[in-house]
Coordinates of C-alpha atoms (C1' of nucleotides) in Angstrom, one line a residue:
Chain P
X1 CA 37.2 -17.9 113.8
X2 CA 38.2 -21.3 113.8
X3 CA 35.9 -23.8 115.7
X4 CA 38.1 -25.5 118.1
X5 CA 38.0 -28.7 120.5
X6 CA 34.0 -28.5 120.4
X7 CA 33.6 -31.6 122.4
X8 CA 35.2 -34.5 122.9
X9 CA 34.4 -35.7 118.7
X10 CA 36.4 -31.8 118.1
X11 CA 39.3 -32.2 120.1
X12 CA 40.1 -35.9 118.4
X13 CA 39.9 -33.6 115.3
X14 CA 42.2 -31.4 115.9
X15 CA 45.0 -34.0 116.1
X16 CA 43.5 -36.7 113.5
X17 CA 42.6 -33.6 110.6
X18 CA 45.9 -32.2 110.2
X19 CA 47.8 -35.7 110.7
X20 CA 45.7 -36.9 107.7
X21 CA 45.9 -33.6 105.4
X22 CA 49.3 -34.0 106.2
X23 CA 50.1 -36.8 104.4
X24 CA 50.9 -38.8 107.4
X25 CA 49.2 -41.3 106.4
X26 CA 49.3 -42.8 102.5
X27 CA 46.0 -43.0 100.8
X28 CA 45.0 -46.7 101.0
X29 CA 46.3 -46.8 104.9
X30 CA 43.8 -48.4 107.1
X31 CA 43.0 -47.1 110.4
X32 CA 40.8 -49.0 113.0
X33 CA 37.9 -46.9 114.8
X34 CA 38.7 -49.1 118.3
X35 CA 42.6 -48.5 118.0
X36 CA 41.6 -44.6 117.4
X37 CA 39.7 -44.4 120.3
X38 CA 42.0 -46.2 122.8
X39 CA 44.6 -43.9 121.2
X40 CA 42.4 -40.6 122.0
X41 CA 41.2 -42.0 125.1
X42 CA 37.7 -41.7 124.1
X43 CA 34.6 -43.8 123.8
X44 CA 33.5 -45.8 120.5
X45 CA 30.9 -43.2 120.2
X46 CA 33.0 -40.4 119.5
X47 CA 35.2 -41.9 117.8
X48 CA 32.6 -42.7 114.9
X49 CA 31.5 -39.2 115.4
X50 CA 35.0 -38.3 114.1
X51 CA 35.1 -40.8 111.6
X52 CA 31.3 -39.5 109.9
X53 CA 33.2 -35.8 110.0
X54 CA 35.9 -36.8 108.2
X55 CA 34.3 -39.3 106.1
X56 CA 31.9 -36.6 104.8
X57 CA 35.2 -34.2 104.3
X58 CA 35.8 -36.9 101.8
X59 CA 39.3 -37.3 103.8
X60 CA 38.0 -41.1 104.2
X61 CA 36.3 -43.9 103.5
X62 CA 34.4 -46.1 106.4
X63 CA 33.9 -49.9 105.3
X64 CA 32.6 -52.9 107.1
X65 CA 35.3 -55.8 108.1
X66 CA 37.9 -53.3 106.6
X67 CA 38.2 -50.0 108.7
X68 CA 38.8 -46.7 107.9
X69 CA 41.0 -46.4 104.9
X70 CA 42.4 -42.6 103.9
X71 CA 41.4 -41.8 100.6
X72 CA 43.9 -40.0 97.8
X73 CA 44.8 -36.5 97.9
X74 CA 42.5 -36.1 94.8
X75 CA 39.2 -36.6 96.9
X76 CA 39.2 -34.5 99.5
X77 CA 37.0 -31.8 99.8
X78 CA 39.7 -29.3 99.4
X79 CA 37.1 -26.2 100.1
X80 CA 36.0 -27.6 103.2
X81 CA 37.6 -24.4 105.8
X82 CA 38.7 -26.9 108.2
X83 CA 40.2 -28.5 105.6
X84 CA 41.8 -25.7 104.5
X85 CA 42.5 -24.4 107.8
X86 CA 44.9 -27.8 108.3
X87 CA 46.2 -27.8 105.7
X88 CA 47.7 -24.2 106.2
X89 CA 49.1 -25.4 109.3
X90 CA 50.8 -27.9 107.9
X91 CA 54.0 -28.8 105.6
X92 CA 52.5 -28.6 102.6
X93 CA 51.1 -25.1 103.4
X94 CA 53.6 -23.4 100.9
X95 CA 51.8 -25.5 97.9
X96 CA 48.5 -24.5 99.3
X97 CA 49.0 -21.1 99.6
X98 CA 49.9 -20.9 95.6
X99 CA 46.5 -23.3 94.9
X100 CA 44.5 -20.5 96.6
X101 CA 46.2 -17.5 95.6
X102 CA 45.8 -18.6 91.8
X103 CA 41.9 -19.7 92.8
X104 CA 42.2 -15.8 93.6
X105 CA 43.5 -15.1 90.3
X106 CA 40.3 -16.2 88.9
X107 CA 37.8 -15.6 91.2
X108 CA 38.3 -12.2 92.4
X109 CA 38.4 -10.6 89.4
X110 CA 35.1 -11.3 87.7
X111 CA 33.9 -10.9 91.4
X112 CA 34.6 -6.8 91.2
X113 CA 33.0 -6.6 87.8
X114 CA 30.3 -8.1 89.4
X115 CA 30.6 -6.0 92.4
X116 CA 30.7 -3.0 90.7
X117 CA 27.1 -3.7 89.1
X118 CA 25.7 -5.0 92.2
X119 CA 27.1 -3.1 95.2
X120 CA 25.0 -1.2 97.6
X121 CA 25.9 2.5 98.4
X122 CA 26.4 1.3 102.0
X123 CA 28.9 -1.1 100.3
X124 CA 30.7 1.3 98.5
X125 CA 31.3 3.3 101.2
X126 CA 32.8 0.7 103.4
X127 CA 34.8 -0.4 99.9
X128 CA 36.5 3.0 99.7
X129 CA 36.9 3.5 104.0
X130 CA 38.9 -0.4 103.5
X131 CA 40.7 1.5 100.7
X132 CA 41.7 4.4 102.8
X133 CA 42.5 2.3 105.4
X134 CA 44.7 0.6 103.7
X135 CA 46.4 3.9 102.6
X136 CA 46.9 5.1 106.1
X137 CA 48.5 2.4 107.2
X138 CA 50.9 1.4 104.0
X139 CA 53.9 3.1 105.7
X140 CA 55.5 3.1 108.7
X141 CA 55.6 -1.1 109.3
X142 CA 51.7 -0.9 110.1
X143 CA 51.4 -4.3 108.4
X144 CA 49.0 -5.6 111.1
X145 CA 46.1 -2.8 110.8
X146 CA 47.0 -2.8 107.0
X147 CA 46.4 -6.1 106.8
X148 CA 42.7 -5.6 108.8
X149 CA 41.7 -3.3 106.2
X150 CA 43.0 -5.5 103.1
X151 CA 41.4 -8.7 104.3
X152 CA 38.0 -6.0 104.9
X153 CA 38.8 -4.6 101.7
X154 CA 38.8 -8.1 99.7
X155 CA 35.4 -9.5 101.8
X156 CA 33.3 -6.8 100.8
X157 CA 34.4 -7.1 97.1
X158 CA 33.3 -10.9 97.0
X159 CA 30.0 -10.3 98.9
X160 CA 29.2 -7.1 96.9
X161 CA 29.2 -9.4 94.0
X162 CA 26.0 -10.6 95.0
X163 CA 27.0 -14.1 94.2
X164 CA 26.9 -16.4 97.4
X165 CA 29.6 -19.0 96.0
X166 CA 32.4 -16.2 95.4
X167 CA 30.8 -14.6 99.0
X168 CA 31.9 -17.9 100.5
X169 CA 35.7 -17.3 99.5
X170 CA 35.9 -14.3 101.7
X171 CA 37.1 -16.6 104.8
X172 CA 39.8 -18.2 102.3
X173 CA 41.0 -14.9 100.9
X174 CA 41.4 -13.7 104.5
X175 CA 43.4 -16.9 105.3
X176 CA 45.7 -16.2 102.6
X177 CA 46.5 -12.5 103.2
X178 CA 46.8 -13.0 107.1
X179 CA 49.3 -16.4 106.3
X180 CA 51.3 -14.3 103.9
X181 CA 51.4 -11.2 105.9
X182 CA 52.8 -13.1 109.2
X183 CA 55.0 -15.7 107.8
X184 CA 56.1 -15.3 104.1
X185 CA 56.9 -12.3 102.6
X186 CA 56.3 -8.4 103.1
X187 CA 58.8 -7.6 106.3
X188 CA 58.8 -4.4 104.8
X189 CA 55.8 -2.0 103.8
X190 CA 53.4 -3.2 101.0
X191 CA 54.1 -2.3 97.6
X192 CA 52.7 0.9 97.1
X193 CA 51.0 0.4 93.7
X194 CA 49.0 -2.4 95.0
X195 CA 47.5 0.0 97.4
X196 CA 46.9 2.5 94.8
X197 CA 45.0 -0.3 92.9
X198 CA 43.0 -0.7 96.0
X199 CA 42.1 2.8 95.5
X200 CA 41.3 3.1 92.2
X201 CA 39.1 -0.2 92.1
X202 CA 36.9 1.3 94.9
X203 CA 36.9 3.9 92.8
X204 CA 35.9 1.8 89.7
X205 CA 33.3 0.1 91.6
X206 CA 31.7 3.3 92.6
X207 CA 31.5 4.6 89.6
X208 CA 29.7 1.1 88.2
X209 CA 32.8 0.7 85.7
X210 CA 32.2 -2.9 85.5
X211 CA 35.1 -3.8 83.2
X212 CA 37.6 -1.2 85.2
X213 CA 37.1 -2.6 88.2
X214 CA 37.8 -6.7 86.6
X215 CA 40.8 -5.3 84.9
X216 CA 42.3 -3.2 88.3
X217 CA 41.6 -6.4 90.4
X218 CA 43.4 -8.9 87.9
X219 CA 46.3 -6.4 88.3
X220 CA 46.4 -6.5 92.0
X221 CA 45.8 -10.6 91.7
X222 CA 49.1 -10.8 88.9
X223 CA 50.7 -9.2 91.7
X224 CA 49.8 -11.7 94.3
X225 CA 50.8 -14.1 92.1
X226 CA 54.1 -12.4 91.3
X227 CA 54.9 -12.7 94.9
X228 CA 54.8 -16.0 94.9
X229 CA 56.8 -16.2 91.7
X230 CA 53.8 -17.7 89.5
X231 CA 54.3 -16.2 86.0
X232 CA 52.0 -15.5 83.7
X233 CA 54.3 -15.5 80.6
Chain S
X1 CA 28.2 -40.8 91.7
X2 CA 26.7 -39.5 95.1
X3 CA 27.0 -41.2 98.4
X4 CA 23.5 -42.6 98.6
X5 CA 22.4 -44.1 101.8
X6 CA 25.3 -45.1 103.3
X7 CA 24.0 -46.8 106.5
X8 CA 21.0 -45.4 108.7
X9 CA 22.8 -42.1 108.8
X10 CA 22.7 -41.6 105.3
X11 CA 19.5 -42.3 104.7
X12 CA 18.2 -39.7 107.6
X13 CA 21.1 -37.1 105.7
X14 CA 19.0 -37.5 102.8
X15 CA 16.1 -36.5 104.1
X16 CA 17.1 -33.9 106.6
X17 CA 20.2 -32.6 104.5
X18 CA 17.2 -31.4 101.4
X19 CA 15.3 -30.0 103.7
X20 CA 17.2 -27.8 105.1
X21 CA 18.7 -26.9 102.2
X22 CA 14.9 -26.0 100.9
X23 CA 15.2 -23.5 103.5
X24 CA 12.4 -25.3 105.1
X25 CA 13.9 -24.3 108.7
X26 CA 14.3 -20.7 108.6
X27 CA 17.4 -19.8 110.1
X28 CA 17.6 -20.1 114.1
X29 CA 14.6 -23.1 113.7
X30 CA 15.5 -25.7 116.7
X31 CA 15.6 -29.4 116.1
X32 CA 15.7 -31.6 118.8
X33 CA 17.8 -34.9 118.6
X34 CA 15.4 -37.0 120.3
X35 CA 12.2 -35.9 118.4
X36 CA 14.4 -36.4 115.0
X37 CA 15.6 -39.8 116.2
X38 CA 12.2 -40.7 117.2
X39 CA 11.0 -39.3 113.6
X40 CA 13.4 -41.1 111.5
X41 CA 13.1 -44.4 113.7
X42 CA 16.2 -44.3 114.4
X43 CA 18.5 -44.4 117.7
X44 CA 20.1 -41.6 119.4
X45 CA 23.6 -42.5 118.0
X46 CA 22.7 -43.0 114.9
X47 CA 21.2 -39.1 114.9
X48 CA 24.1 -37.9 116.3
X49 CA 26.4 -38.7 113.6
X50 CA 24.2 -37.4 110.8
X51 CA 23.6 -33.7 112.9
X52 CA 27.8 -33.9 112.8
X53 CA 28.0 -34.2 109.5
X54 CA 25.4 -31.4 109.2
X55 CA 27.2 -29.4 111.4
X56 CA 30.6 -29.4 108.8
X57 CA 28.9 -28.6 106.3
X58 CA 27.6 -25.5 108.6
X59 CA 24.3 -25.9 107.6
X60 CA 23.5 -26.7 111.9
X61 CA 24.7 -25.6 115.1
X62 CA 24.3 -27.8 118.4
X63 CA 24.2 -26.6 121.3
X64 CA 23.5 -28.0 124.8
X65 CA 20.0 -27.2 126.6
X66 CA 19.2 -25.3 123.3
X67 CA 19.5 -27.8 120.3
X68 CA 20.1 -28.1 117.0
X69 CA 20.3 -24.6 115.6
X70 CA 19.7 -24.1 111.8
X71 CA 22.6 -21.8 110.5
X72 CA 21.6 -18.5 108.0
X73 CA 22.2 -19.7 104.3
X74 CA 24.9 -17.1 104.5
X75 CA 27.5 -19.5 106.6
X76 CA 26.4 -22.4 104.3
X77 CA 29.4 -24.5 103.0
X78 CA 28.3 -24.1 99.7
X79 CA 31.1 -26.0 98.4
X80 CA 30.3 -29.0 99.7
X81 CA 29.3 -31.3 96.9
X82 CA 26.3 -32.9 99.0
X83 CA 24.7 -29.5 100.0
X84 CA 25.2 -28.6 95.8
X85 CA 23.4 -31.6 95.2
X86 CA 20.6 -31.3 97.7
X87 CA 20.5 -27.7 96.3
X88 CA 20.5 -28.9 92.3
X89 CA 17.5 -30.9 93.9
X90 CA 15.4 -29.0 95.5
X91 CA 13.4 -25.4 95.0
X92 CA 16.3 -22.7 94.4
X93 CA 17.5 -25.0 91.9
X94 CA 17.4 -22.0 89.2
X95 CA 18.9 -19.8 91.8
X96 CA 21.7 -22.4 92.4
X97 CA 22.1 -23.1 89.0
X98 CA 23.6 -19.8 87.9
X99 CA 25.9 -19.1 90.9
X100 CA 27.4 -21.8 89.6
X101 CA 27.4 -20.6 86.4
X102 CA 29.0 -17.6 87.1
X103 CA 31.4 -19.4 89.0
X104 CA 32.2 -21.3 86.1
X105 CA 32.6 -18.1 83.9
X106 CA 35.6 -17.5 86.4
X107 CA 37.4 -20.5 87.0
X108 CA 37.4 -22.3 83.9
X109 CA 39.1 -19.3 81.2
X110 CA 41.8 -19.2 83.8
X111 CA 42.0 -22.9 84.1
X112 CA 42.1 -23.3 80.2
X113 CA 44.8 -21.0 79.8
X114 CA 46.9 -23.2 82.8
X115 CA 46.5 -26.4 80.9
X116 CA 48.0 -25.0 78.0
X117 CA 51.0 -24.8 80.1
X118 CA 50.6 -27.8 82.2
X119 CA 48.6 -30.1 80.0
X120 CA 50.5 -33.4 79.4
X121 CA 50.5 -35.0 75.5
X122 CA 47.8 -37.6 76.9
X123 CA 46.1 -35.1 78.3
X124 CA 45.8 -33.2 75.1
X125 CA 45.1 -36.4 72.9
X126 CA 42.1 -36.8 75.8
X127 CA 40.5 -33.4 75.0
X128 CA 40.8 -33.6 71.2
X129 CA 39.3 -36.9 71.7
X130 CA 36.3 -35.6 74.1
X131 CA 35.8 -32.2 70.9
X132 CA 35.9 -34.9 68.6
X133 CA 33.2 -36.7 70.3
X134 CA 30.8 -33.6 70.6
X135 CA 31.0 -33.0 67.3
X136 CA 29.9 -36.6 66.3
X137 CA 27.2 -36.1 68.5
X138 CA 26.3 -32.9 68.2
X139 CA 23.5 -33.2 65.2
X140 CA 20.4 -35.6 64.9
X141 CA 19.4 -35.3 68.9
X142 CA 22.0 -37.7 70.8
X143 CA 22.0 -34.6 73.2
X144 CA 23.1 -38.2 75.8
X145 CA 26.6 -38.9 73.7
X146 CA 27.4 -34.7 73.3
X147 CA 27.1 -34.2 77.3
X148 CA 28.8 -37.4 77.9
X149 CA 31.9 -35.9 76.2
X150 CA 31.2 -32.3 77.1
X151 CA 31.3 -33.2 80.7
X152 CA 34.5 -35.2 80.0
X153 CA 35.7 -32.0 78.3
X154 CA 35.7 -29.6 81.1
X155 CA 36.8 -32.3 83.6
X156 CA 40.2 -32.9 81.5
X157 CA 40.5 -28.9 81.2
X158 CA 40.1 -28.3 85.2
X159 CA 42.3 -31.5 86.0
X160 CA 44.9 -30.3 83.3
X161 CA 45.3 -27.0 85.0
X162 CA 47.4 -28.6 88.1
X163 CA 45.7 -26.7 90.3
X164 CA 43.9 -28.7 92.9
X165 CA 41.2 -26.4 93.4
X166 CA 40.4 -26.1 90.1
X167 CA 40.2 -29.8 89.8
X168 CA 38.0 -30.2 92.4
X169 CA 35.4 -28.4 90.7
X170 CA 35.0 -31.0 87.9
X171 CA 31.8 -32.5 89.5
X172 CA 30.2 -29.1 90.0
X173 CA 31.0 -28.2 86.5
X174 CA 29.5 -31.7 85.9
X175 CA 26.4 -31.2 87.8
X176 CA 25.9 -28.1 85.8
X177 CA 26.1 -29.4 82.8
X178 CA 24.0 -32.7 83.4
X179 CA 21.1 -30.5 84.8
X180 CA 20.7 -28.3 82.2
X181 CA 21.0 -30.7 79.6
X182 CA 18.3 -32.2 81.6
X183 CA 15.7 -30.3 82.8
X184 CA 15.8 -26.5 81.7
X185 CA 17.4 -25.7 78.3
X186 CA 18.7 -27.7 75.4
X187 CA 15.8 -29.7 74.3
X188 CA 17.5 -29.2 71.0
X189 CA 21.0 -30.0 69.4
X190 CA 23.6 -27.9 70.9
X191 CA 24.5 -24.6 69.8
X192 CA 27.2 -25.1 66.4
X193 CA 29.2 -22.2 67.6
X194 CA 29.7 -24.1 70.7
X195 CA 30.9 -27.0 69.5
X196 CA 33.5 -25.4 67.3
X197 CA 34.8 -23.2 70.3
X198 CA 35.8 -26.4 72.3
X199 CA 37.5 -28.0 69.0
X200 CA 39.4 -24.8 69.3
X201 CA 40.5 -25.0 72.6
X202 CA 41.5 -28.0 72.2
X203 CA 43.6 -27.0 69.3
X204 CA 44.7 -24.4 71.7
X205 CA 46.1 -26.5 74.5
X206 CA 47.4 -28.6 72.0
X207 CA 49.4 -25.8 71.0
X208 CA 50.5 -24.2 74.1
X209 CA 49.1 -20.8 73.4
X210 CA 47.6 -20.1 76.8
X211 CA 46.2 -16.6 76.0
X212 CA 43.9 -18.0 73.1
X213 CA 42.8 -21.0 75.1
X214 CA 41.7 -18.9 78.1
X215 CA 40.0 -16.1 75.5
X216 CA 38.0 -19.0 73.8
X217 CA 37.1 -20.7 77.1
X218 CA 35.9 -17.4 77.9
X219 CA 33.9 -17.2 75.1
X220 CA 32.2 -20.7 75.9
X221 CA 31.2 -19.2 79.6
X222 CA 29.6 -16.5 78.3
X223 CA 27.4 -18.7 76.1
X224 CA 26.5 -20.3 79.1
X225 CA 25.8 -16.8 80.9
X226 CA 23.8 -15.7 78.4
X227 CA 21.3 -19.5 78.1
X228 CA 20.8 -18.4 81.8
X229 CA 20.0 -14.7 80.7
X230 CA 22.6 -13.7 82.7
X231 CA 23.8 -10.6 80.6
X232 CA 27.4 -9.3 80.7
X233 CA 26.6 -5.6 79.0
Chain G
dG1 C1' 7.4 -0.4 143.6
dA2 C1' 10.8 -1.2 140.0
dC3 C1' 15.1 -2.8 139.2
dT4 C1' 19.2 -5.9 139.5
dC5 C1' 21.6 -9.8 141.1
dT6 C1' 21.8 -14.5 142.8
dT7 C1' 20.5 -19.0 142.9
dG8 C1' 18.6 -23.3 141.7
dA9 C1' 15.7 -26.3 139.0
dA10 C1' 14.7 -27.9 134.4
dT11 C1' 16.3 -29.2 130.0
dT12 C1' 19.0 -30.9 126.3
dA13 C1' 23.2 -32.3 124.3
dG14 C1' 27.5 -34.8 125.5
dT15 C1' 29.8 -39.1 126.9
dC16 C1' 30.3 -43.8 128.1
dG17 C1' 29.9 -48.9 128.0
dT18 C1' 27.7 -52.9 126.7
dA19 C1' 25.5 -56.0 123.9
dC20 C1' 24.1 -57.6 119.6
dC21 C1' 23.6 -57.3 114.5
dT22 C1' 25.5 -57.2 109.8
dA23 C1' 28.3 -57.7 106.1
dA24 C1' 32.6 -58.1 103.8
dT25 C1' 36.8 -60.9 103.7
dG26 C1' 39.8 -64.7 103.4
dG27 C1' 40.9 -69.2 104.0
dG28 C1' 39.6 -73.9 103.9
dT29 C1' 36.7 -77.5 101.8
dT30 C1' 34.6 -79.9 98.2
Chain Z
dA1 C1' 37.4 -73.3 90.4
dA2 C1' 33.4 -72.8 92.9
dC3 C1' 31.5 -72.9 97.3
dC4 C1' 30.9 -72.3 102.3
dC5 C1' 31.8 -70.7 106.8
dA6 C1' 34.4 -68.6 110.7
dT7 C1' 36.4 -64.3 111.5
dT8 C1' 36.5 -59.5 112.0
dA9 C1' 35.5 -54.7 112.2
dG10 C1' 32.1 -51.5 111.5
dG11 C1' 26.8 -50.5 112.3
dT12 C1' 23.0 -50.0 115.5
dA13 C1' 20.5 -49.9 119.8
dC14 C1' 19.8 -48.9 124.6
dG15 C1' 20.4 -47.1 129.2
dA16 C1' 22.6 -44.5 132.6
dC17 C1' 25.1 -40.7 133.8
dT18 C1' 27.4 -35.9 133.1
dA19 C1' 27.7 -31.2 132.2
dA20 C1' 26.5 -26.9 130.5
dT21 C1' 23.2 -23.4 129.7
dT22 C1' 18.8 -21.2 130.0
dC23 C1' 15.1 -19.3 132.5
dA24 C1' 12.5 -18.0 136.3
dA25 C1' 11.7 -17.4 141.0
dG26 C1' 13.2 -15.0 144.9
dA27 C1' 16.4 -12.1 147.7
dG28 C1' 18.4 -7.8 148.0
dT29 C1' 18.9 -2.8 146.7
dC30 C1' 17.8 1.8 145.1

DNA sequence: GACTCTTGAATTAGTCGTACCTAATGGGTT
DNA sequence: AACCCATTAGGTACGACTAATTCAAGAGTC
């Protein structure tokens, strides 16, 4: 999924990105291309490779006679994958993993209205095989194949919507189950009314009950949120 | 506002980054890095760095002994604030346009109703300020002055929220709003009822009363939805 | 003869190192 | 305070070499 140590420029990367979406470095700090590249042990070249990819990540800002100085928190292109994909790995991952799943709150949502207009019958049958799926395996501690059909279920909701910018979330959404599945919460088996909500908004998009499915979806999403003990008040 | 020309780099980005935006390489289209370096004038290093920054932003794939492969719209990182800008400016603008839109009809109710929570007293004195200002400007055609505090508007609503991701969407929203104040609709003064909705938010974050400021906001995206004809039945 | 497997030549991106250019910066001078 | 210049670190160019992948020709097999 990921795309790892593609080249030399890739594997510098892979240590450098999650160092600086770490917060190892404070915004302002200055970092020389020639000290980075003696550091990697690789040429100039690819060390300004680097820099451009991060630079256009919005993680930093090349300027003559200056360097490379990290920019704030506030800049960066938070819904860059990579980006995200650091940042998950790193400390702050428990403060990321709330940003998204709220991101969810909204998104997903209006995305099954949406999908529920828009979806294909080809769609709608992979939407309600995800749902059964998911039923199949919500007991016994099948959390990994239940977590294959959730993280299904979820993609084909956003790209049934028919709107490419929700579409794009599907990788994110999928980040956020798989993290919470393998290192948060839910030891035990999943909480059996969100699978029925599953159910019932494959159901609802079926049927092309627009404002069913949005309302079913927001349930499942308060839950999410619930989990992570983000109230709605 | 945008990162114009930033070295030779930047100046082949935007050229190359439009054009394939424009869908003017259909997908699996090769580019060679020599012939592009010799077409921009440019030298081979100087090429490289712009076909990594392409290839972040997933709109290119290299490959050895094949080249630069042109990635399906689908993978696209469509977040990226440069690709929604070469997009704003090129042929699928309209297209672009309301994905946004309806993006915007997710995120920003739910981001209202979070900066009634979250919103600090500065924060609120900001927004009342930026209503006030639309409705000074929102008769006698100073459309200039009312998007001027319109955008300001939204960006205090999404940065109020305290969620990161919705923050991050302030220059999209932004973007939105400049073009269609612009170039499509709005040749007139803005819609009354519009106006008075975002005094009421205002008034509603002011207040703390979450529900009502997310209902509202709601109300303001579906004006929007329905300028673009996209209908919510 | 048709098919598959192996091998090697051609091609293109990847990497490196050097040399030189350019522009911000900061200190020293007037 | 205004100005000038040496310093410094990124920006650009070029050339040589490396490495991976594709494709096709040829050997081997059924």
């Amino acid at each position: 999924m990921s795309t790892p140590g593609r080249g030399l420029h890739g594997h510098v990367l892979d240590t450098l990105g999650p160092e600086i979406t770490a917060g190892e470095y404070p915004p302002g700090s200055v970092l020389r291309t020639d000290e980075l590249a003696q550091r990697f042990d690789v040429s100039r070249s690819v060390m300004r490779e680097a820099v451009r990819v991060l630079e256009s990540m919005y993680l930093v800002e090349s300027r003559r006679r200056v360097g490379v100085t990290v920019r704030p928190k506030s800049e960066w292109n938070v819904y860059d994958p990579q980006v995200i994909r650091w940042r998950l790995a790193g400390s702050d991952r428990p403060w990321q993993l709330r940003s998204l799943t709220v991101l969810r709150s909204a998104v997903e949502p209006v995305a099954a209205g949406l999908a529920a207009r828009h979806a294909t019958a080809e769609q709608c049958a992979e939407l309600t095989e995800c749902a059964l799926g998911m039923v199949a395996h919500s007991r016994g501690h099948k959390l990994e194949g239940y977590l294959l059909h959730d993280v299904a279920f979820h993609r084909v909701i956003l790209e049934a919507s028919g709107n490419e910018m929700f579409a794009r979330l599907g990788d994110v959404v999928a980040e956020v189950l798989t993290g919470r599945t393998q290192h948060d919460v839910m030891f035990e088996d999943p909480d059996p009314a969100a699978v029925t909500l599953h159910v019932q908004v494959a159901e609802a998009v079926r049927a092309g009950d627009s404002a069913r499915a949005e309302e079913l979806t927001r349930e499942i999403t308060v839950g999410a949120l619930q989990e992570l003990d983000i109230l709605a008040p």
